[in-house]
Structure formats: structure tokens, C-alpha cells
Tab-separated table of N, CA and C in Angstrom:
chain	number	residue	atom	x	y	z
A	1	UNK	N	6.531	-16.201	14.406
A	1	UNK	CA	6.050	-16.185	15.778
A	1	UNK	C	4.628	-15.633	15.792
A	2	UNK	N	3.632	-16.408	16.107
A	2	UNK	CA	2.529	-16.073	16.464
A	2	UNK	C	2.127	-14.774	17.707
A	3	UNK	N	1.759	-14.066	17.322
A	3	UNK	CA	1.382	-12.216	18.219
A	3	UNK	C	-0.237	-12.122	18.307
A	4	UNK	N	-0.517	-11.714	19.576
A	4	UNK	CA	-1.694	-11.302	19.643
A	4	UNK	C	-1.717	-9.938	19.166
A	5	UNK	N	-2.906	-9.835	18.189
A	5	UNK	CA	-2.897	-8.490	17.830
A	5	UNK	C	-3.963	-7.427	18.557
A	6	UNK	N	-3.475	-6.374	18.973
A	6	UNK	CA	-4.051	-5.186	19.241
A	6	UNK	C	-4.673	-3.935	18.077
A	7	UNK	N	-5.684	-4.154	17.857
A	7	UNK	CA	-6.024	-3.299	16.405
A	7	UNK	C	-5.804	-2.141	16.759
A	8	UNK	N	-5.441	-1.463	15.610
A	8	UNK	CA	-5.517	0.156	15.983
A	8	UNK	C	-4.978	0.995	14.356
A	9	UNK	N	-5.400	1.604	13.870
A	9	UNK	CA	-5.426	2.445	12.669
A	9	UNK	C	-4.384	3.485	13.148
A	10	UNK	N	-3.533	3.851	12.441
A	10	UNK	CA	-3.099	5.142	12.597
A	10	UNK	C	-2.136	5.930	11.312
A	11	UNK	N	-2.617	7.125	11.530
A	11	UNK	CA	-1.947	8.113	9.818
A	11	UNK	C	-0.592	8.609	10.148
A	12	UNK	N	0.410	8.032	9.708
A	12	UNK	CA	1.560	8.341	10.302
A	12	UNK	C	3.018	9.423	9.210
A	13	UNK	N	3.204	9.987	9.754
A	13	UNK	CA	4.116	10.965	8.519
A	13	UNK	C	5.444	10.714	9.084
A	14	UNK	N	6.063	9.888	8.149
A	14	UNK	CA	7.245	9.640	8.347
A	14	UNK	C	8.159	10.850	8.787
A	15	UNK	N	8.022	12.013	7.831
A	15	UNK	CA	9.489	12.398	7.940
A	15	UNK	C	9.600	13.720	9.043
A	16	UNK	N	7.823	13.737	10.209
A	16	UNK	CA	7.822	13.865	11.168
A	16	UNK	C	9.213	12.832	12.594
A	17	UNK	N	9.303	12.176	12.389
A	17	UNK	CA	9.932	10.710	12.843
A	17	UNK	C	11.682	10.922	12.849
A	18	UNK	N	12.196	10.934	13.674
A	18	UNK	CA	13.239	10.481	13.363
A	18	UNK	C	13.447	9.237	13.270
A	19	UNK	N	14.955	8.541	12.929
A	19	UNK	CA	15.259	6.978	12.437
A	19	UNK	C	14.595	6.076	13.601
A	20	UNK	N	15.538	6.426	14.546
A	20	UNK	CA	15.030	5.485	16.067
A	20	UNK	C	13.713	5.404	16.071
A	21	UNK	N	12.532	5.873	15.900
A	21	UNK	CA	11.774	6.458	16.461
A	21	UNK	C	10.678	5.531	15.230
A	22	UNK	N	11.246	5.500	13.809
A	22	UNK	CA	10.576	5.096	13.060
A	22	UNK	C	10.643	3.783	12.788
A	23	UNK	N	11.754	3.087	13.092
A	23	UNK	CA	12.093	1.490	13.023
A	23	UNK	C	11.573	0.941	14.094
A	24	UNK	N	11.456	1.411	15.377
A	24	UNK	CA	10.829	1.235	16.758
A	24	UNK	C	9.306	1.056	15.949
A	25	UNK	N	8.788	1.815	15.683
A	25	UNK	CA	7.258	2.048	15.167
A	25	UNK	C	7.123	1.067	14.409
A	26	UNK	N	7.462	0.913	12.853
A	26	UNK	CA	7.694	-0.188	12.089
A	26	UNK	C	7.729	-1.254	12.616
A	27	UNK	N	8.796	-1.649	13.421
A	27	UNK	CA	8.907	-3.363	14.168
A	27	UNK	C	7.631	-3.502	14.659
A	28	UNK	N	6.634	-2.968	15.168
A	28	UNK	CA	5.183	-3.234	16.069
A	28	UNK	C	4.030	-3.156	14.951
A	29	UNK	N	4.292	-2.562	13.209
A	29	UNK	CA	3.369	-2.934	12.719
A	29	UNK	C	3.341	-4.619	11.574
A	30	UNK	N	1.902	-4.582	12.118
A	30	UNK	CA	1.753	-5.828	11.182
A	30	UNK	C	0.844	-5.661	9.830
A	31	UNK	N	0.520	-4.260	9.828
A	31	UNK	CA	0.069	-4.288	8.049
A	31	UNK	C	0.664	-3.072	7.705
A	32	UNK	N	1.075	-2.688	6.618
A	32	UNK	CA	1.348	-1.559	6.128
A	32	UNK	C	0.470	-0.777	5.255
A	33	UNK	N	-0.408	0.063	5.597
A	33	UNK	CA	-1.158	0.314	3.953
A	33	UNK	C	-0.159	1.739	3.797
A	34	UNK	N	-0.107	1.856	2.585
A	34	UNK	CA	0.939	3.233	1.931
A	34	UNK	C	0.690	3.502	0.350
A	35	UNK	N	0.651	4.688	0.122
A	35	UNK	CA	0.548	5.018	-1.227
A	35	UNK	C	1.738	4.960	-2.473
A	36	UNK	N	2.072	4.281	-2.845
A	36	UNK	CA	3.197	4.311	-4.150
A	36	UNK	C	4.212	5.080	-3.882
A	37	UNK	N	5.324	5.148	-3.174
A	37	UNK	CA	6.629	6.043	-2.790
A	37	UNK	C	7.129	5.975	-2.013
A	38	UNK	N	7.970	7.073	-1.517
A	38	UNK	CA	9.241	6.508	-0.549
A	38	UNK	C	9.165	6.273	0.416
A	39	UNK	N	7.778	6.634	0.541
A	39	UNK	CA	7.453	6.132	2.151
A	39	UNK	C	7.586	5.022	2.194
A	40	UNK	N	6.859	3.874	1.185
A	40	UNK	CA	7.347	2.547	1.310
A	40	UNK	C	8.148	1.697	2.127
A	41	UNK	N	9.620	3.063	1.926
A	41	UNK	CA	10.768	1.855	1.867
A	41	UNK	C	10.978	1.830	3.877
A	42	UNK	N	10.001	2.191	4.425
A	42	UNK	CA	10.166	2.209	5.690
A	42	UNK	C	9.499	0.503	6.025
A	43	UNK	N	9.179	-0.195	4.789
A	43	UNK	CA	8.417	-1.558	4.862
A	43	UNK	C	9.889	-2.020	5.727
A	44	UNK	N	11.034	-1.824	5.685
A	44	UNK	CA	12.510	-2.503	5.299
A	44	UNK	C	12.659	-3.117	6.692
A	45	UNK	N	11.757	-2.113	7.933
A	45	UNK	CA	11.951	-2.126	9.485
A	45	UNK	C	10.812	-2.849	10.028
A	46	UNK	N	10.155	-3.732	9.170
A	46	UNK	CA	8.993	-4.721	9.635
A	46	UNK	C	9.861	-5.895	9.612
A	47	UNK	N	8.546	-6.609	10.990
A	47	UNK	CA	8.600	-7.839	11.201
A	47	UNK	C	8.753	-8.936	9.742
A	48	UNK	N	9.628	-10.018	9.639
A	48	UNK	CA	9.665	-10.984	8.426
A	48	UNK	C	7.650	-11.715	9.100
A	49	UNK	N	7.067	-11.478	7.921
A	49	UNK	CA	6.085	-12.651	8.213
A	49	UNK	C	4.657	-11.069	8.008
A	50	UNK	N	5.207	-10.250	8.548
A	50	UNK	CA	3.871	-8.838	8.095
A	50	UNK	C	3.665	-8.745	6.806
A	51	UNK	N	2.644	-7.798	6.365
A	51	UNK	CA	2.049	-7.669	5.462
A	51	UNK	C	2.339	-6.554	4.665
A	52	UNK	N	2.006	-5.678	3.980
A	52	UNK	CA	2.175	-4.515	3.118
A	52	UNK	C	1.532	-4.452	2.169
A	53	UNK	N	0.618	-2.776	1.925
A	53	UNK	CA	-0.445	-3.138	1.057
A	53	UNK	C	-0.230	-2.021	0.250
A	54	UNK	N	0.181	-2.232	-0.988
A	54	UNK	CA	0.684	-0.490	-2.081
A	54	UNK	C	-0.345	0.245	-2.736
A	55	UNK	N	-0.578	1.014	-2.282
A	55	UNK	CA	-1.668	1.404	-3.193
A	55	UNK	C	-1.467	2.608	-4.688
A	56	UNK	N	-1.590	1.688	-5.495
A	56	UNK	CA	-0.679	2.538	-7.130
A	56	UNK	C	-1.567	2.837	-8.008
A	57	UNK	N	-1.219	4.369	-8.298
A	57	UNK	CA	-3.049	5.097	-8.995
A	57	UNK	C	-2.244	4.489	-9.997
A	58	UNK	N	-3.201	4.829	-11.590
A	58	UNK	CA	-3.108	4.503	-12.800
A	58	UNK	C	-2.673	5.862	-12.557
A	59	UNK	N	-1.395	5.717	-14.331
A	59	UNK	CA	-1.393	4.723	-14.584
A	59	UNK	C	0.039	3.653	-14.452
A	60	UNK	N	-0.010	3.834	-13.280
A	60	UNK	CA	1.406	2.541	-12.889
A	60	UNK	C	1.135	1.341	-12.943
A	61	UNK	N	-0.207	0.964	-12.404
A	61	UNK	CA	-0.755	-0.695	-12.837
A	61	UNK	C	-0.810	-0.916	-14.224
A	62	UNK	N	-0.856	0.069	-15.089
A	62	UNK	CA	-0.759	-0.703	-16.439
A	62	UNK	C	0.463	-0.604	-16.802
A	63	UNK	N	1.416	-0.005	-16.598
A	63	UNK	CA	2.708	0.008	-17.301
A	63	UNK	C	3.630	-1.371	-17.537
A	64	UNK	N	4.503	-0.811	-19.026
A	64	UNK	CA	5.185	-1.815	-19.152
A	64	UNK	C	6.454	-1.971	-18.804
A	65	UNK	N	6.340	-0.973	-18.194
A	65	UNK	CA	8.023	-0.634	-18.122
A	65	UNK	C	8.284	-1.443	-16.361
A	66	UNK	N	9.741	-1.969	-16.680
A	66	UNK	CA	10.268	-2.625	-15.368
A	66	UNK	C	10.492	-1.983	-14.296
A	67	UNK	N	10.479	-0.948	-14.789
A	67	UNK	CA	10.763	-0.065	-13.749
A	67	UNK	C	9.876	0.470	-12.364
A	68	UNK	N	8.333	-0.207	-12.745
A	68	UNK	CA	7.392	-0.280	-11.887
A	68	UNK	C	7.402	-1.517	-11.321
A	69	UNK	N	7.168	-2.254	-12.277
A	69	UNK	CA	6.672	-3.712	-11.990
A	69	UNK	C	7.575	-4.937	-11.869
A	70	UNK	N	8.192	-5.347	-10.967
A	70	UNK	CA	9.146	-6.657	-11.052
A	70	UNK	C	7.893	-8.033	-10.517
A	71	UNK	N	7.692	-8.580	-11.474
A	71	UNK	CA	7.336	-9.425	-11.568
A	71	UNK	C	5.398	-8.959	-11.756
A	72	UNK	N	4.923	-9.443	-10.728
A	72	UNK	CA	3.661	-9.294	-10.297
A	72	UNK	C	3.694	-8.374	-9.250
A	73	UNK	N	2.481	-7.212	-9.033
A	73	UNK	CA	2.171	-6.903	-7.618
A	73	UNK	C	2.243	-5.457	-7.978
A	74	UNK	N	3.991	-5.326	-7.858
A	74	UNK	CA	4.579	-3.477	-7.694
A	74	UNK	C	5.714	-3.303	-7.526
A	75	UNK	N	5.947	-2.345	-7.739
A	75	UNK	CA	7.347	-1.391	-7.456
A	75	UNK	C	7.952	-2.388	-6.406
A	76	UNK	N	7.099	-2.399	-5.021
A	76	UNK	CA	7.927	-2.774	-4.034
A	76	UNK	C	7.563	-4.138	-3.656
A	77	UNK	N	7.196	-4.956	-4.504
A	77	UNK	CA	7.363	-6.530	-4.239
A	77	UNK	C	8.129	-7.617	-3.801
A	78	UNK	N	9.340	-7.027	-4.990
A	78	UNK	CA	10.501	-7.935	-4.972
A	78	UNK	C	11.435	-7.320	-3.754
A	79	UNK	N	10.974	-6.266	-3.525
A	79	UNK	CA	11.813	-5.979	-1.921
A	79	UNK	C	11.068	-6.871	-0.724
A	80	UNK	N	10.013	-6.906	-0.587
A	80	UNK	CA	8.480	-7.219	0.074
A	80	UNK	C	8.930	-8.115	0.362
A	81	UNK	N	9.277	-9.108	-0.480
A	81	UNK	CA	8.934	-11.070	-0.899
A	81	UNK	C	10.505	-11.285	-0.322
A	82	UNK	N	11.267	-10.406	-0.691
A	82	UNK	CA	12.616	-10.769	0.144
A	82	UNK	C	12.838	-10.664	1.037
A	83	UNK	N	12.296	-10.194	1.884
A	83	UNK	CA	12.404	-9.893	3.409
A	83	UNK	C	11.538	-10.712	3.999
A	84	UNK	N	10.259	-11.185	3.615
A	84	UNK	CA	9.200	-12.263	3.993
A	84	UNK	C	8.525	-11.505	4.633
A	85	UNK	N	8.093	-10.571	3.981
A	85	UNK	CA	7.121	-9.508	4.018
A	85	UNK	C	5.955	-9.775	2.711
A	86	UNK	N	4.504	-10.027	3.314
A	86	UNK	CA	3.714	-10.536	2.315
A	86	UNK	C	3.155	-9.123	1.439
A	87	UNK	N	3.089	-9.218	0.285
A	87	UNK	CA	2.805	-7.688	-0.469
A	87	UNK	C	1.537	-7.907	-1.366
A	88	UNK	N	0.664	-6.765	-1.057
A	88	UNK	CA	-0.736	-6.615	-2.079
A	88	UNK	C	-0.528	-5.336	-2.285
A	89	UNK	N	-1.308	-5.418	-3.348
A	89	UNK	CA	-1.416	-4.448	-4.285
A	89	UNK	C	-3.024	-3.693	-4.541
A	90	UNK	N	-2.676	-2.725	-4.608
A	90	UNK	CA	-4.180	-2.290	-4.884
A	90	UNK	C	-4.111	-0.860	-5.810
A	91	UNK	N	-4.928	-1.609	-7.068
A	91	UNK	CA	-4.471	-0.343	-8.082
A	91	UNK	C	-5.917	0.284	-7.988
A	92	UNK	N	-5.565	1.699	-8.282
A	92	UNK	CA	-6.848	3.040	-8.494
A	92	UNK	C	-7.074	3.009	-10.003
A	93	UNK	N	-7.890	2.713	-10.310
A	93	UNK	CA	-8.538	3.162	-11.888
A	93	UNK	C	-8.210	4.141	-12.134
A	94	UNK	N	-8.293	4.626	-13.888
A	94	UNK	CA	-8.254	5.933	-14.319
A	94	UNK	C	-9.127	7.539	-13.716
A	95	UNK	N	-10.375	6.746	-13.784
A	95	UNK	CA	-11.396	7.399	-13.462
A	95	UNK	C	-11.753	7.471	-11.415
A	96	UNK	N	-10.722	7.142	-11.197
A	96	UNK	CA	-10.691	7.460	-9.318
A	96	UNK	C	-9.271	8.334	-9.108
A	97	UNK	N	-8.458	8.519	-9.994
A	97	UNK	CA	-7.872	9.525	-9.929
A	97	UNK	C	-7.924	10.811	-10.230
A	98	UNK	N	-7.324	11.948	-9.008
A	98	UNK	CA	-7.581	13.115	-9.353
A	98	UNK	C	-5.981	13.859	-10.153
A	99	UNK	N	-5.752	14.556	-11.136
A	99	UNK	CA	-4.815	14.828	-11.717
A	99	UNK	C	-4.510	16.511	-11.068
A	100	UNK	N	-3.172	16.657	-10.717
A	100	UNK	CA	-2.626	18.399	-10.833
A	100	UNK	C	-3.177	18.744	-12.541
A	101	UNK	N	-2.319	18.175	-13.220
A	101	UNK	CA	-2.267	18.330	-14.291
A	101	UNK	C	-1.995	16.665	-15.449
A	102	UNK	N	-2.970	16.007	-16.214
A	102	UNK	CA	-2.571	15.147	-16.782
A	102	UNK	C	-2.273	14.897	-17.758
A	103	UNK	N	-0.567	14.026	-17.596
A	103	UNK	CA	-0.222	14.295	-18.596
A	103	UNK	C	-0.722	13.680	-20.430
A	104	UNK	N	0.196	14.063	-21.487
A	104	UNK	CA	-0.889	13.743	-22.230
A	104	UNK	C	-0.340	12.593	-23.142
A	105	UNK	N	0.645	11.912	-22.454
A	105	UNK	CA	0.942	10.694	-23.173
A	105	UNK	C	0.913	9.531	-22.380
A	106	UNK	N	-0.063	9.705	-21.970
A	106	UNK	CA	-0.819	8.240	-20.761
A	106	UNK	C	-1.665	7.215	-21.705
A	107	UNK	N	-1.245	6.080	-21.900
A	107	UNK	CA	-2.388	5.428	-22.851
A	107	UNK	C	-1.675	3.750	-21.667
A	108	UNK	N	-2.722	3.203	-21.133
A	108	UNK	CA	-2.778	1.668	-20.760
A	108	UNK	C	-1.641	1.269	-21.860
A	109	UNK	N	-0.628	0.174	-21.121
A	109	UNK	CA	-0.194	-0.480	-21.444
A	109	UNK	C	1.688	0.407	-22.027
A	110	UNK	N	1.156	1.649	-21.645
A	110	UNK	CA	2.732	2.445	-22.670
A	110	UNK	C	3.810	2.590	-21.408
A	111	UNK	N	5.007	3.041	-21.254
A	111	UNK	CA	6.079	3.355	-20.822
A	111	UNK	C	5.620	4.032	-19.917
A	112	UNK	N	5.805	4.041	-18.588
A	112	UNK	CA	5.508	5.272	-17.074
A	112	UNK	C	6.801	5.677	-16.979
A	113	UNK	N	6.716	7.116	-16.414
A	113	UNK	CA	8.076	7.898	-15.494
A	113	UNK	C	7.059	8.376	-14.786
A	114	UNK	N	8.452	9.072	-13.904
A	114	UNK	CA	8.118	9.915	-12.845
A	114	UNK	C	7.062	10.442	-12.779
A	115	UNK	N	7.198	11.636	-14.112
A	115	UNK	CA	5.935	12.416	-14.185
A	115	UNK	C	4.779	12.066	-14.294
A	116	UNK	N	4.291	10.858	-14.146
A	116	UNK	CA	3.541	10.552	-14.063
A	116	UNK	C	2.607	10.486	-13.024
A	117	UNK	N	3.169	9.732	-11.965
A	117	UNK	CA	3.332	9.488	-10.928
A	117	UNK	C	3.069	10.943	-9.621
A	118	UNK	N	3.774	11.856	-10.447
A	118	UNK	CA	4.153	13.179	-9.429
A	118	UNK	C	3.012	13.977	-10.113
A	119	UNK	N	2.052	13.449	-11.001
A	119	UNK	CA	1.101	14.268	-12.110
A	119	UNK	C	-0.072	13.891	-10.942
A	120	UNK	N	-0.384	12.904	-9.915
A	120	UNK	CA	-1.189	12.602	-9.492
A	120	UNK	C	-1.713	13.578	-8.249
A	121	UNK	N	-2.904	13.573	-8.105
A	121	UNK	CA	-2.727	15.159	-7.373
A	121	UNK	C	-3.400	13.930	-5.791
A	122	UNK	N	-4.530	13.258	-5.910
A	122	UNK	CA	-5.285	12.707	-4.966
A	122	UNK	C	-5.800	11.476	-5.868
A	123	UNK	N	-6.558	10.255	-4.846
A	123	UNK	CA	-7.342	8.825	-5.411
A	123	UNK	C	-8.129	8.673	-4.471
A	124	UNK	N	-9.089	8.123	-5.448
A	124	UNK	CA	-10.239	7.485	-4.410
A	124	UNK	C	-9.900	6.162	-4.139
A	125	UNK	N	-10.222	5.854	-3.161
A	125	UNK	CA	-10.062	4.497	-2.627
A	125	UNK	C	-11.669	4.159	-2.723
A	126	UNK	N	-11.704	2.959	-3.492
A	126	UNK	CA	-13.419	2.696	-3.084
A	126	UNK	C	-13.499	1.543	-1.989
A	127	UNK	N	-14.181	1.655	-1.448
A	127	UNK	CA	-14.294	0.903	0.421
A	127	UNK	C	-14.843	-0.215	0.475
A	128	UNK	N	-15.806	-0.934	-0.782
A	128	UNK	CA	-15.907	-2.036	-0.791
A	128	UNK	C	-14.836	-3.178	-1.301
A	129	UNK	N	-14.139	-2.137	-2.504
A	129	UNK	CA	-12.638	-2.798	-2.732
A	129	UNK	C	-11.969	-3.473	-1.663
A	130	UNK	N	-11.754	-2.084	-1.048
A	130	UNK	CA	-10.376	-1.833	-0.248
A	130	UNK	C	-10.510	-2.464	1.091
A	131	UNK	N	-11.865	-2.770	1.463
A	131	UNK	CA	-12.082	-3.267	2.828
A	131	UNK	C	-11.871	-4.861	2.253
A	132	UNK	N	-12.833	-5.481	0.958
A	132	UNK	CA	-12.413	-6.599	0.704
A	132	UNK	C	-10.993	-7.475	0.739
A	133	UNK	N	-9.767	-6.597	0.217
A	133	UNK	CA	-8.298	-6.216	-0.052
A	133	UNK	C	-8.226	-6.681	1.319
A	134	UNK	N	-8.353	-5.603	2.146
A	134	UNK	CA	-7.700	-5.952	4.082
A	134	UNK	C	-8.294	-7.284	4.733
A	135	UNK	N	-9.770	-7.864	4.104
A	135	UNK	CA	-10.197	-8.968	5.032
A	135	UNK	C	-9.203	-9.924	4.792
A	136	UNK	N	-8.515	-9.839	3.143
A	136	UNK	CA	-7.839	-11.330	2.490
A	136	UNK	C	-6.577	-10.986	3.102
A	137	UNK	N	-6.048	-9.620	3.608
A	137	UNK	CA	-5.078	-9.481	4.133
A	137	UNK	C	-4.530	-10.183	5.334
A	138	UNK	N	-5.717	-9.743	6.140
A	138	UNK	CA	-5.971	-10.761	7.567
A	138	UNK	C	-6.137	-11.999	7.545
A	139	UNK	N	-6.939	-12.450	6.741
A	139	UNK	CA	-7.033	-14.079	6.605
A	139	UNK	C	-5.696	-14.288	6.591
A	140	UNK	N	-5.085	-14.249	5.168
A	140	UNK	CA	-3.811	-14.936	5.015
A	140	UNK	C	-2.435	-14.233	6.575
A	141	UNK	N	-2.690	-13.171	7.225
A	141	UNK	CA	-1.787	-13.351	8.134
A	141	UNK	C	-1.991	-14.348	9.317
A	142	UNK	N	-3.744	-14.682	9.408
A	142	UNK	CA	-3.992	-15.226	10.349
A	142	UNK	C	-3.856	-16.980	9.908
A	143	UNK	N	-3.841	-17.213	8.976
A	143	UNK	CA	-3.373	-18.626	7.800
A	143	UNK	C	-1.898	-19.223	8.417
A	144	UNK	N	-1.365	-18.153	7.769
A	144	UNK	CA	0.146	-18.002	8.258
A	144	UNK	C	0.116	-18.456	9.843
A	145	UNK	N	-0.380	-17.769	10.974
A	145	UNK	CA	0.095	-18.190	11.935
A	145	UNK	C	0.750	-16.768	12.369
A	146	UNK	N	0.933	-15.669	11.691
A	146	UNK	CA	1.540	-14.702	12.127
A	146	UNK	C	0.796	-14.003	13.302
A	147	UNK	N	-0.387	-13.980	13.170
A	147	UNK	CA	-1.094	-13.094	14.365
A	147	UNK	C	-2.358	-14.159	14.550
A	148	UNK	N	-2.781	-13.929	15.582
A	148	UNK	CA	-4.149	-14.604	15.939
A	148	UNK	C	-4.954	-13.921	16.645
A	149	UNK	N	-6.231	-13.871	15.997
A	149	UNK	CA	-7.128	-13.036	16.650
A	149	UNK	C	-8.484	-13.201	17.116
A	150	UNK	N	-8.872	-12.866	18.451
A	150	UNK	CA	-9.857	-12.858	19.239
A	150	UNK	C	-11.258	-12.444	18.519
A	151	UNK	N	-10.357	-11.459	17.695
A	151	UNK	CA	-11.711	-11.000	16.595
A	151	UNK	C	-11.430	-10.055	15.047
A	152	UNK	N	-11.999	-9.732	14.602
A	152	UNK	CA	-11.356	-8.919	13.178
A	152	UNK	C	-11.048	-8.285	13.406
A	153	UNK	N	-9.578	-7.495	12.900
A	153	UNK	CA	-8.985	-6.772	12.579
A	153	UNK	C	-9.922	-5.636	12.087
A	154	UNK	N	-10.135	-6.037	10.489
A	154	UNK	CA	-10.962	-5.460	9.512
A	154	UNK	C	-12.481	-5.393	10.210
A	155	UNK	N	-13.243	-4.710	10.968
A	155	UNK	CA	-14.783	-4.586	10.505
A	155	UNK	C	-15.155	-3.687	10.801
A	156	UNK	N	-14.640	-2.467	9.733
A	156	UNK	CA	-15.382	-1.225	9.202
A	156	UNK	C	-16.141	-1.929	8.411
A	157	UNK	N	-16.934	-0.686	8.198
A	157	UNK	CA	-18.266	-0.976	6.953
A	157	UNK	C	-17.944	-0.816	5.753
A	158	UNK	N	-17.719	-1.064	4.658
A	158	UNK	CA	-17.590	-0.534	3.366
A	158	UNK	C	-17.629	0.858	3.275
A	159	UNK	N	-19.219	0.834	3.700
A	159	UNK	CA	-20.127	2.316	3.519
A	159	UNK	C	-19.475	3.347	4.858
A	160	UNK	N	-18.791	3.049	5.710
A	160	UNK	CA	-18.563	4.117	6.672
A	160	UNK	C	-18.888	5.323	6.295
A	161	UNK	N	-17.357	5.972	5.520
A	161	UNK	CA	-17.705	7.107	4.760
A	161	UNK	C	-18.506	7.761	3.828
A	162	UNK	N	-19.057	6.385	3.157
A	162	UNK	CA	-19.771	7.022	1.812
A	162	UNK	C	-18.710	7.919	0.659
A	163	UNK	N	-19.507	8.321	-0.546
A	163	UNK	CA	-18.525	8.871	-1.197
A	163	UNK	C	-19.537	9.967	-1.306
């Protein structure tokens, strides 16, 4: 079903939320951006036909293990793609992550756990990426037919913030 969209950004903490309160919220969004975890799985209470965008520091984009990666994308793809929920991915380099503590058997391409993952302290998002990431986001919802819009969604500046 085609929706006019109303833009609007917002930083939302789930487990502020009760259930009602958060599936209500969910059903009205049409992109998801979220960082690698359980917040995710609140994708479950979106519209079939929205978007979702994961954002997974290294080093989970390189891993080999299945346990990240089903297929292409991420962790939460093959949930994503089943619900007809469209899923991108957006991995953080080595060097845009900030570590608590890192651990010391991280090498591209080897086995991820947890600790890995929970080793991550903060990431940079770089804004020419990440704004690029959301325009293809919008295109393809607006492709689809899912939303139609009067005007972009996306037009921050790259540079807003600066780094």
C-alpha cells in the first residue's frame, strides 16, 4: 500500500516502551536504522514492504561464522526478507571503531562471538557513507511503491556534523 510519508528522525529506547506502546510505534515506521542487537528484533512489528538498516561494527562484517551472517547482509536478514521487510546493511571499518577493551583474537575473516561484539565500546558512522546508504534506501522504497514522496526523505548534508 502506497503511504504518504511524513519525515521525521527520532532516537528511540526501546526498553523505555512498553509492548503496546512499542508495536503501535513500529507499525508507523518506515525505515529502521539500529545498531547490531536486540533492539533489532522490534523490526518483527513493521509494516511488510518497510525498510531496515543494521548497522554492524567490525568485526562482524568479516566473519565466517553463520552465526552472524545468513546469507548476505546480517544477522537480521533472513528474518528481514521473511517478513518483506527490505534489509541494508552498513558495516563500520576497523579503524571507525571505538573498543572498551579489544579483544586479541580479531583477525578479518576468523570466527566472531559475543565478545566481540560486547568488546565494542562506540562507531563512527561516516555521513557521506551513511547518507549515501539512506538515499538508495528511499529510492528503492519509493521504486517499490511503498511510500511516495512530495520530497526527500534524506536531505541532510553529509557534512552536517562534521567529524
Amino acid at each position: 500500500k502506497t503511504q504518504h510519508v511524513r519525515s521525521s528522525m527520532q532516537n528511540i529506547t526501546f526498553e523505555h516502551l512498553d509492548v503496546p506502546s512499542t508495536v503501535r510505534y513500529m507499525a508507523q515506521v518506515h525505515i529502521f536504522v539500529s545498531v547490531h542487537g536486540a533492539g533489532m528484533t522490534n523490526m518483527f512489528f513493521m509494516n511488510p514492504g518497510s525498510a531496515v538498516v543494521e548497522i554492524i561494527p567490525f568485526p562482524l562484517c568479516n566473519c565466517r561464522s553463520p552465526d552472524y551472517f545468513y546469507g548476505t547482509g546480517g544477522y537480521y536478514h533472513g528474518s528481514a526478507i521473511a517478513q518483506d521487510i527490505r534489509h541494508y546493511h552498513y558495516c563500520v571499518p576497523a579503524n571507525e571503531v571505538k573498543w572498551h577493551r579489544k579483544p586479541e583474537d580479531i583477525r578479518t575473516g576468523s570466527k566472531c562471538s559475543w565478545k566481540h561484539l560486547h568488546a565494542v565500546e562506540s562507531v563512527y558512522i561516516d555521513p557521506s557513507r551513511f547518507v549515501s546508504l539512506m538515499r538508495n534506501v528511499e529510492r528503492d522504497l519509493v521504486a517499490a511503491g511503498t511510500i511516495l514522496l512530495t520530497r526527500p526523505i534524506i536531505n541532510a548534508s553529509p557534512h552536517a556534523n562534521g567529524r
